[in-house]
Amino acid sequence: MPRPSVSDARLYLCTDGRRDRGDLADFLDAALAGGVDIVQLREKGLEAREELALLEVFRDACDRHGRLLAVNDRADIAYAARPDVLHLGQDDLPVRVARDLLGDDILIGRSTHSPAEASAAAAEPGVDYFCCGPVWPTPTKPGRHAPGPGLLEHAAALETDRPWFGIGGIDLANLDEVISYGVRRVVVVRAITEADDPKAAAAEFRRRLTEAARAD
Amino acid sequence: MPRPSVSDARLYLCTDGRRDRGDLADFLDAALAGGVDIVQLREKGLEAREELALLEVFRDACDRHGRLLAVNDRADIAYAARPDVLHLGQDDLPVRVARDLLGDDILIGRSTHSPAEASAAAAEPGVDYFCCGPVWPTPTKPGRHAPGPGLLEHAAALETDRPWFGIGGIDLANLDEVISYGVRRVVVVRAITEADDPKAAAAEFRRRLTEAARAD
């Protein structure tokens, strides 16, 4: 499989395994059909075998739609599951360790929560994309300081070719405001995972982000 | 450093980072001076960077005493920290994946909770030792069925050269009973982490286990 590119991606979905609902494959099909470019399994407290089993469902869905699969945090899970992307937070393994372990055939992303971290991620060797946020406080990351629109404007002004995503509390009600800060790519959780119609929600995100990027 | 051997080990300590007490290095020095052969950092919910920072303290202590350092669960943390041992539970990564990732210069151990799992671990390629338990219910693993002495007697009757350890609720008050089931190596948590004198507790464990092994 050729190394996938993240530069065309606009919409990045993080979701748990939906074991309470039991509709993971159908949900992923809907979100990916709607326009999600990257899907990450993000569920704290999973045992490795549980995570690997869920990732097989994610892998099948991403393959059906030709989209990218991301693993969160654990480079050893990525080593076993061979996703397209490994996403690392500031408290996760150093990028150089993950890159050394996984080689060049995987995309590595970074979370950033301040202008200094965003600038560092834009320059750090081995990083393929980065995320900036949370834009607004989010229940997904309780207690985390929300750096707000200033971080997005900082990222938009960076001279970098690396794709970057706004993240944290973004939904269809505030998307236009987010776009106004210079964001052209977003990571969402609840705006799609809790949508009545995940496919329609994803399609609307994709449409507005693509339109904004075309107008640049 | 030559590949360390686990065959001389009798006493295996699992401990968290003691951040509530702030005495990690002193505690490890006491336990290792008393006779602990292997120390494993076991603390759920750590971020990778926190775990790597704690492992540096463990590494220094193990080096001072010439003993073995074990990482729990995560092969990517082991890849970064280069301990002597990676310990894998039944729900962790498959042994073959961890062995492939880490190479031959690390010992890999397995948890087992039934006679069938113990027999499998005694024969599985790439496994250097295994643990059998919990012997008794333990607050360290709430809700886990305690297979009891029968599992220990099963392990003792196995025709295997692989070292194996009894684990789960073992303390100095029940150690002689545990030894009577054929156990010659034990993993302990609270019996040392909560001891008034960790060095003396470790020394007493080591003394009785060595004596039992000599009498075989």
Coordinates of C-alpha atoms in Angstrom, one line a residue:
Chain A
M1 CA 0.0 0.0 0.0
P2 CA 1.5 3.4 -0.9
R3 CA 2.1 5.8 2.0
P4 CA -1.1 7.7 2.4
S5 CA -1.1 11.5 2.4
V6 CA -2.7 13.6 5.1
S7 CA -2.5 16.8 3.1
D8 CA -6.0 16.2 1.6
A9 CA -7.6 15.5 4.9
R10 CA -10.1 17.9 6.3
L11 CA -12.2 15.9 8.8
Y12 CA -10.6 13.7 11.5
L13 CA -13.0 11.7 13.7
C14 CA -12.0 10.3 17.2
T15 CA -14.4 7.7 18.6
D16 CA -14.5 5.0 21.2
G17 CA -15.4 1.5 20.3
R18 CA -19.2 2.2 20.9
R19 CA -19.4 -1.1 22.9
D20 CA -22.4 0.4 24.8
R21 CA -24.3 0.8 21.5
G22 CA -22.9 -2.2 19.6
D23 CA -23.1 -0.3 16.3
L24 CA -19.4 0.3 15.6
A25 CA -19.2 -0.9 12.0
D26 CA -22.4 0.8 10.9
F27 CA -21.4 4.0 12.6
L28 CA -18.0 4.0 10.9
D29 CA -19.5 3.3 7.6
A30 CA -21.9 6.2 8.0
A31 CA -19.2 8.7 9.1
L32 CA -16.7 7.6 6.4
A33 CA -19.4 7.7 3.7
G34 CA -20.2 11.2 4.9
G35 CA -16.7 12.4 4.4
V36 CA -14.5 11.6 7.4
D37 CA -10.9 11.3 6.1
I38 CA -9.2 9.9 9.2
V39 CA -10.6 7.8 12.0
Q40 CA -8.9 7.3 15.4
L41 CA -9.9 4.8 18.0
R42 CA -9.7 6.8 21.3
E43 CA -10.8 4.9 24.4
K44 CA -8.9 5.0 27.6
G45 CA -8.4 1.9 29.7
L46 CA -8.6 -0.6 26.9
E47 CA -6.5 -3.7 27.3
A48 CA -4.2 -4.3 24.3
R49 CA -6.1 -7.3 23.0
E50 CA -9.4 -5.4 23.2
E51 CA -7.9 -2.5 21.3
L52 CA -6.4 -4.7 18.6
A53 CA -9.8 -6.4 18.2
L54 CA -11.6 -3.1 17.8
L55 CA -8.9 -1.8 15.4
E56 CA -9.7 -4.7 13.1
V57 CA -13.3 -3.3 12.7
F58 CA -11.8 0.2 12.2
R59 CA -9.3 -1.2 9.6
D60 CA -12.0 -2.9 7.6
A61 CA -14.2 0.2 7.6
C62 CA -11.3 2.4 6.5
D63 CA -10.3 0.0 3.8
R64 CA -13.9 -0.1 2.5
H65 CA -13.8 3.7 2.1
G66 CA -10.1 4.2 1.3
R67 CA -9.6 6.4 4.3
L68 CA -6.9 6.6 7.0
L69 CA -6.8 4.7 10.3
A70 CA -5.2 6.3 13.3
V71 CA -4.0 4.7 16.6
N72 CA -3.7 6.8 19.7
D73 CA -0.8 6.9 22.1
R74 CA 0.7 3.4 21.9
A75 CA 3.4 2.7 19.4
D76 CA 3.4 -1.0 20.3
I77 CA -0.3 -1.2 19.4
A78 CA 0.6 0.6 16.1
Y79 CA 3.4 -1.9 15.6
A80 CA 0.9 -4.8 15.9
A81 CA -2.1 -3.2 14.0
R82 CA -0.2 -1.3 11.3
P83 CA -2.5 1.7 11.0
D84 CA -1.8 4.6 8.7
V85 CA -1.3 7.1 11.5
L86 CA 0.0 7.1 15.1
H87 CA -1.2 10.1 17.1
L88 CA 1.0 11.2 20.1
G89 CA 0.1 13.7 22.8
Q90 CA 2.5 15.9 24.7
D91 CA 2.8 13.3 27.5
D92 CA 3.1 10.3 25.2
L93 CA 6.3 8.7 23.8
P94 CA 8.8 11.1 22.2
V95 CA 8.2 11.3 18.4
R96 CA 11.8 10.1 17.7
V97 CA 11.2 6.9 19.7
A98 CA 8.0 6.2 17.9
R99 CA 9.5 6.9 14.5
D100 CA 12.5 4.7 15.3
L101 CA 10.2 1.9 16.3
L102 CA 7.7 2.2 13.5
G103 CA 9.8 3.3 10.6
D104 CA 8.9 5.8 7.8
D105 CA 5.8 4.0 6.5
I106 CA 3.5 5.6 9.1
L107 CA 2.2 9.1 9.6
I108 CA 2.8 10.6 13.0
G109 CA 0.7 13.4 14.5
R110 CA 1.1 15.5 17.6
S111 CA -1.2 17.3 20.0
T112 CA -0.4 20.8 20.9
H113 CA -2.0 23.1 23.5
S114 CA -0.1 26.3 23.3
P115 CA 1.6 28.5 20.6
A116 CA 5.0 27.3 21.7
E117 CA 4.0 23.6 21.3
A118 CA 2.4 24.3 17.9
S119 CA 5.5 26.1 16.7
A120 CA 7.6 23.2 17.9
A121 CA 5.4 20.6 16.3
A122 CA 5.6 22.5 13.0
A123 CA 9.4 22.1 13.0
E124 CA 9.9 18.8 14.9
P125 CA 11.5 16.1 12.8
G126 CA 9.3 13.1 12.1
V127 CA 6.0 14.9 12.6
D128 CA 3.5 14.7 9.7
Y129 CA 0.6 16.8 11.1
F130 CA -0.4 18.4 14.4
C131 CA -3.5 19.4 16.2
C132 CA -4.2 22.6 18.1
G133 CA -6.6 22.9 21.0
P134 CA -8.8 22.5 22.8
V135 CA -10.5 25.5 21.2
W136 CA -13.2 25.4 23.8
P137 CA -13.5 23.4 27.0
T138 CA -14.5 19.8 26.2
P139 CA -15.8 17.0 28.4
T140 CA -13.4 14.7 26.5
K141 CA -10.4 16.3 28.2
P142 CA -11.7 17.4 31.6
G143 CA -9.6 20.0 33.5
R144 CA -7.5 20.9 30.4
H145 CA -7.0 24.6 29.9
A146 CA -8.6 25.7 26.7
P147 CA -6.1 28.0 24.9
G148 CA -8.9 29.3 22.7
P149 CA -8.9 31.1 19.3
G150 CA -5.5 32.6 19.9
L151 CA -3.8 29.3 19.4
L152 CA -5.6 28.7 16.1
E153 CA -4.6 32.2 14.8
H154 CA -1.0 31.4 15.8
A155 CA -1.1 28.1 13.9
A156 CA -2.7 29.8 10.9
A157 CA 0.2 32.3 10.8
L158 CA 2.9 29.7 11.0
E159 CA 5.0 29.3 7.9
T160 CA 4.7 25.5 7.6
D161 CA 3.6 23.0 5.0
R162 CA 2.5 20.6 7.7
P163 CA -1.3 20.1 7.8
W164 CA -2.8 21.1 11.2
F165 CA -6.2 20.6 12.7
G166 CA -8.3 22.5 15.2
I167 CA -9.7 20.4 18.0
G168 CA -11.8 20.6 21.1
G169 CA -15.5 21.4 21.3
I170 CA -15.9 22.1 17.6
D171 CA -19.4 21.4 16.2
L172 CA -21.5 22.6 13.3
A173 CA -22.8 25.5 15.4
N174 CA -19.4 27.0 15.9
L175 CA -17.6 25.7 12.8
D176 CA -17.9 29.0 10.9
E177 CA -16.3 30.9 13.7
V178 CA -13.5 28.3 13.9
I179 CA -13.0 28.7 10.1
S180 CA -12.8 32.4 10.6
Y181 CA -9.7 31.9 12.8
G182 CA -7.9 30.3 9.8
V183 CA -8.8 26.6 10.5
R184 CA -9.2 24.4 7.4
R185 CA -9.1 21.0 9.1
V186 CA -10.8 19.9 12.3
V187 CA -10.9 16.9 14.7
V188 CA -14.3 16.2 16.1
V189 CA -15.7 13.7 18.6
R190 CA -19.2 14.3 19.9
A191 CA -20.3 16.4 16.9
I192 CA -20.3 13.1 14.9
T193 CA -20.4 10.4 17.5
E194 CA -23.5 11.8 19.1
A195 CA -25.1 13.1 15.9
D196 CA -28.6 11.7 15.0
D197 CA -27.3 11.3 11.5
P198 CA -23.5 10.9 11.5
K199 CA -23.3 10.7 7.7
A200 CA -25.1 14.0 7.3
A201 CA -23.1 15.7 10.0
A202 CA -19.8 14.5 8.5
A203 CA -20.9 15.6 5.0
E204 CA -21.8 19.1 6.3
F205 CA -18.4 19.5 8.1
R206 CA -16.6 18.3 4.9
R207 CA -18.6 20.6 2.7
R208 CA -17.9 23.8 4.7
L209 CA -14.2 23.0 5.3
T210 CA -13.6 22.3 1.6
E211 CA -15.4 25.4 0.6
A212 CA -13.3 27.5 3.0
A213 CA -10.1 26.0 1.7
R214 CA -11.1 26.6 -2.0
A215 CA -11.8 30.2 -1.2
D216 CA -8.3 30.8 0.2
Chain B
M1 CA 25.4 -5.8 29.5
P2 CA 25.1 -9.6 29.2
R3 CA 21.6 -10.9 29.0
P4 CA 20.5 -11.4 32.6
S5 CA 19.1 -14.7 33.8
V6 CA 15.9 -15.1 35.6
S7 CA 16.6 -18.6 36.8
D8 CA 18.3 -17.5 40.0
A9 CA 15.4 -15.1 40.9
R10 CA 13.2 -16.0 43.9
L11 CA 11.6 -12.7 44.8
Y12 CA 9.8 -10.4 42.4
L13 CA 8.4 -7.1 43.6
C14 CA 5.7 -5.0 41.8
T15 CA 5.3 -1.5 43.1
D16 CA 3.8 1.8 41.9
G17 CA 5.9 5.0 41.8
R18 CA 5.1 5.8 45.4
R19 CA 4.3 9.4 44.4
D20 CA 2.1 9.8 47.4
R21 CA 5.0 9.0 49.7
G22 CA 7.8 10.5 47.7
D23 CA 10.3 7.9 48.8
L24 CA 10.7 5.8 45.7
A25 CA 14.5 5.6 45.5
D26 CA 14.9 4.9 49.2
F27 CA 12.2 2.3 49.1
L28 CA 13.8 0.5 46.1
D29 CA 17.2 0.6 47.7
A30 CA 15.8 -1.0 50.9
A31 CA 13.9 -3.7 49.0
L32 CA 16.8 -4.6 46.7
A33 CA 19.3 -4.6 49.6
G34 CA 16.9 -7.0 51.4
G35 CA 17.0 -9.5 48.5
V36 CA 14.5 -8.6 45.8
D37 CA 15.7 -10.0 42.5
I38 CA 13.3 -8.3 40.0
V39 CA 11.4 -5.0 40.4
Q40 CA 8.5 -4.1 38.2
L41 CA 6.8 -0.7 37.9
R42 CA 3.1 -1.4 38.0
E43 CA 0.9 1.6 38.1
K44 CA -2.2 1.9 35.9
G45 CA -3.1 5.2 34.2
L46 CA 0.4 6.6 33.8
E47 CA 1.2 8.7 30.8
A48 CA 4.2 7.4 28.9
R49 CA 6.4 10.3 29.9
E50 CA 5.6 9.8 33.6
E51 CA 6.3 6.1 33.3
L52 CA 9.6 6.7 31.5
A53 CA 10.6 9.2 34.2
L54 CA 9.8 6.8 37.0
L55 CA 11.6 4.0 35.2
E56 CA 14.8 6.0 35.3
V57 CA 14.6 5.9 39.1
F58 CA 14.0 2.1 38.9
R59 CA 16.8 1.6 36.5
D60 CA 19.3 3.5 38.7
A61 CA 18.3 1.4 41.7
C62 CA 18.5 -1.9 39.9
D63 CA 21.9 -1.0 38.5
R64 CA 23.2 -0.1 42.0
H65 CA 22.2 -3.5 43.2
G66 CA 22.8 -5.6 40.1
R67 CA 19.1 -6.7 39.8
L68 CA 16.6 -6.9 37.1
L69 CA 14.1 -4.2 36.0
A70 CA 10.7 -5.1 34.5
V71 CA 8.3 -3.0 32.5
N72 CA 4.6 -4.0 32.6
D73 CA 2.3 -4.4 29.6
R74 CA 3.7 -1.8 27.1
A75 CA 6.3 -3.0 24.6
D76 CA 6.8 0.6 23.3
I77 CA 7.7 1.8 26.8
A78 CA 10.1 -1.2 27.0
Y79 CA 11.5 -0.2 23.6
A80 CA 12.2 3.3 25.0
A81 CA 13.4 2.3 28.5
R82 CA 15.3 -0.9 27.7
P83 CA 14.5 -2.8 30.8
D84 CA 15.7 -6.4 31.4
V85 CA 12.2 -7.8 31.4
L86 CA 8.8 -7.1 29.8
H87 CA 5.8 -8.6 31.6
L88 CA 2.7 -9.4 29.6
G89 CA -0.7 -10.3 30.9
Q90 CA -3.2 -12.5 29.1
D91 CA -4.9 -9.4 27.7
D92 CA -1.7 -7.6 26.7
L93 CA 0.1 -7.8 23.3
P94 CA 0.8 -11.3 22.0
V95 CA 4.3 -12.5 23.0
R96 CA 5.3 -13.0 19.4
V97 CA 4.6 -9.3 18.6
A98 CA 6.5 -8.1 21.7
R99 CA 9.4 -10.4 20.9
D100 CA 9.5 -9.3 17.3
L101 CA 9.4 -5.7 18.4
L102 CA 12.0 -6.0 21.1
G103 CA 14.4 -8.7 19.9
D104 CA 16.1 -11.4 21.9
D105 CA 17.9 -9.2 24.4
I106 CA 15.0 -8.9 26.8
L107 CA 13.3 -11.4 29.0
I108 CA 9.5 -11.8 28.5
G109 CA 7.2 -13.0 31.2
R110 CA 3.5 -14.0 31.2
S111 CA 0.7 -14.0 33.7
T112 CA -1.4 -17.1 33.9
H113 CA -4.6 -17.6 35.8
S114 CA -5.6 -21.3 35.1
P115 CA -3.9 -24.6 34.6
A116 CA -4.5 -24.4 30.9
E117 CA -2.8 -20.9 30.7
A118 CA 0.1 -22.1 32.8
S119 CA 0.7 -25.1 30.6
A120 CA 0.5 -22.9 27.5
A121 CA 3.0 -20.4 29.0
A122 CA 5.4 -23.2 29.8
A123 CA 5.5 -24.2 26.1
E124 CA 4.9 -20.9 24.3
P125 CA 7.9 -19.7 22.2
G126 CA 9.6 -16.6 23.4
V127 CA 8.4 -16.9 27.1
D128 CA 11.2 -16.8 29.7
Y129 CA 9.1 -17.1 32.8
F130 CA 5.5 -17.1 33.9
C131 CA 3.4 -16.3 37.0
C132 CA 0.5 -18.3 38.4
G133 CA -2.2 -16.7 40.4
P134 CA -3.8 -15.0 42.2
V135 CA -3.3 -17.6 44.9
W136 CA -5.8 -15.7 47.1
P137 CA -8.1 -12.8 46.3
T138 CA -6.1 -9.5 46.2
P139 CA -7.1 -5.9 46.2
T140 CA -4.5 -5.3 43.4
K141 CA -6.7 -7.2 41.0
P142 CA -10.3 -6.6 42.1
G143 CA -12.9 -9.0 40.8
R144 CA -10.4 -11.5 39.5
H145 CA -11.2 -15.1 40.2
A146 CA -8.6 -16.6 42.5
P147 CA -7.7 -20.1 41.1
G148 CA -6.1 -21.0 44.4
P149 CA -3.5 -23.6 45.4
G150 CA -4.6 -26.0 42.7
L151 CA -3.0 -23.8 40.1
L152 CA 0.3 -23.8 42.0
E153 CA 0.3 -27.6 42.3
H154 CA -0.4 -27.8 38.6
A155 CA 2.5 -25.6 37.8
A156 CA 4.8 -27.4 40.2
A157 CA 4.0 -30.7 38.4
L158 CA 4.7 -29.3 34.9
E159 CA 7.8 -30.7 33.2
T160 CA 9.4 -27.4 32.3
D161 CA 12.7 -25.6 32.8
R162 CA 11.0 -22.2 32.8
P163 CA 11.0 -20.4 36.1
W164 CA 7.5 -19.7 37.4
F165 CA 6.3 -17.5 40.3
G166 CA 3.3 -17.7 42.6
I167 CA 1.4 -14.4 42.8
G168 CA -1.6 -12.9 44.5
G169 CA -2.0 -12.2 48.2
I170 CA 1.2 -13.9 49.3
D171 CA 2.7 -12.5 52.5
L172 CA 5.0 -13.8 55.2
A173 CA 2.1 -15.2 57.2
N174 CA 1.1 -17.6 54.3
L175 CA 4.5 -18.1 52.7
D176 CA 5.1 -21.5 54.2
E177 CA 1.7 -22.7 53.0
V178 CA 2.6 -21.4 49.5
I179 CA 5.9 -23.1 49.6
S180 CA 4.1 -26.3 50.6
Y181 CA 2.3 -26.2 47.2
G182 CA 5.6 -26.4 45.4
V183 CA 6.3 -22.7 44.9
R184 CA 9.9 -21.6 45.0
R185 CA 9.5 -18.1 43.5
V186 CA 7.0 -15.5 44.4
V187 CA 5.8 -12.1 43.2
V188 CA 4.7 -9.7 46.0
V189 CA 3.2 -6.3 46.2
R190 CA 1.8 -5.2 49.5
A191 CA 3.9 -7.6 51.6
I192 CA 6.8 -5.4 50.8
T193 CA 5.4 -2.0 49.7
E194 CA 3.4 -1.7 52.9
A195 CA 5.9 -3.3 55.2
D196 CA 7.2 -1.2 58.1
D197 CA 10.7 -2.5 57.2
P198 CA 10.8 -3.4 53.5
K199 CA 14.4 -4.6 53.7
A200 CA 13.7 -7.0 56.5
A201 CA 10.5 -8.2 54.8
A202 CA 12.4 -8.9 51.5
A203 CA 15.2 -10.6 53.4
E204 CA 12.8 -12.9 55.2
F205 CA 11.0 -13.8 51.9
R206 CA 14.4 -14.5 50.2
R207 CA 15.7 -16.6 53.1
R208 CA 12.7 -18.9 53.3
L209 CA 12.4 -19.3 49.5
T210 CA 16.1 -20.1 49.2
E211 CA 16.0 -22.6 52.0
A212 CA 13.0 -24.4 50.4
A213 CA 14.8 -24.5 47.0
R214 CA 18.0 -25.9 48.6
A215 CA 15.9 -28.6 50.4
D216 CA 14.4 -29.9 47.1

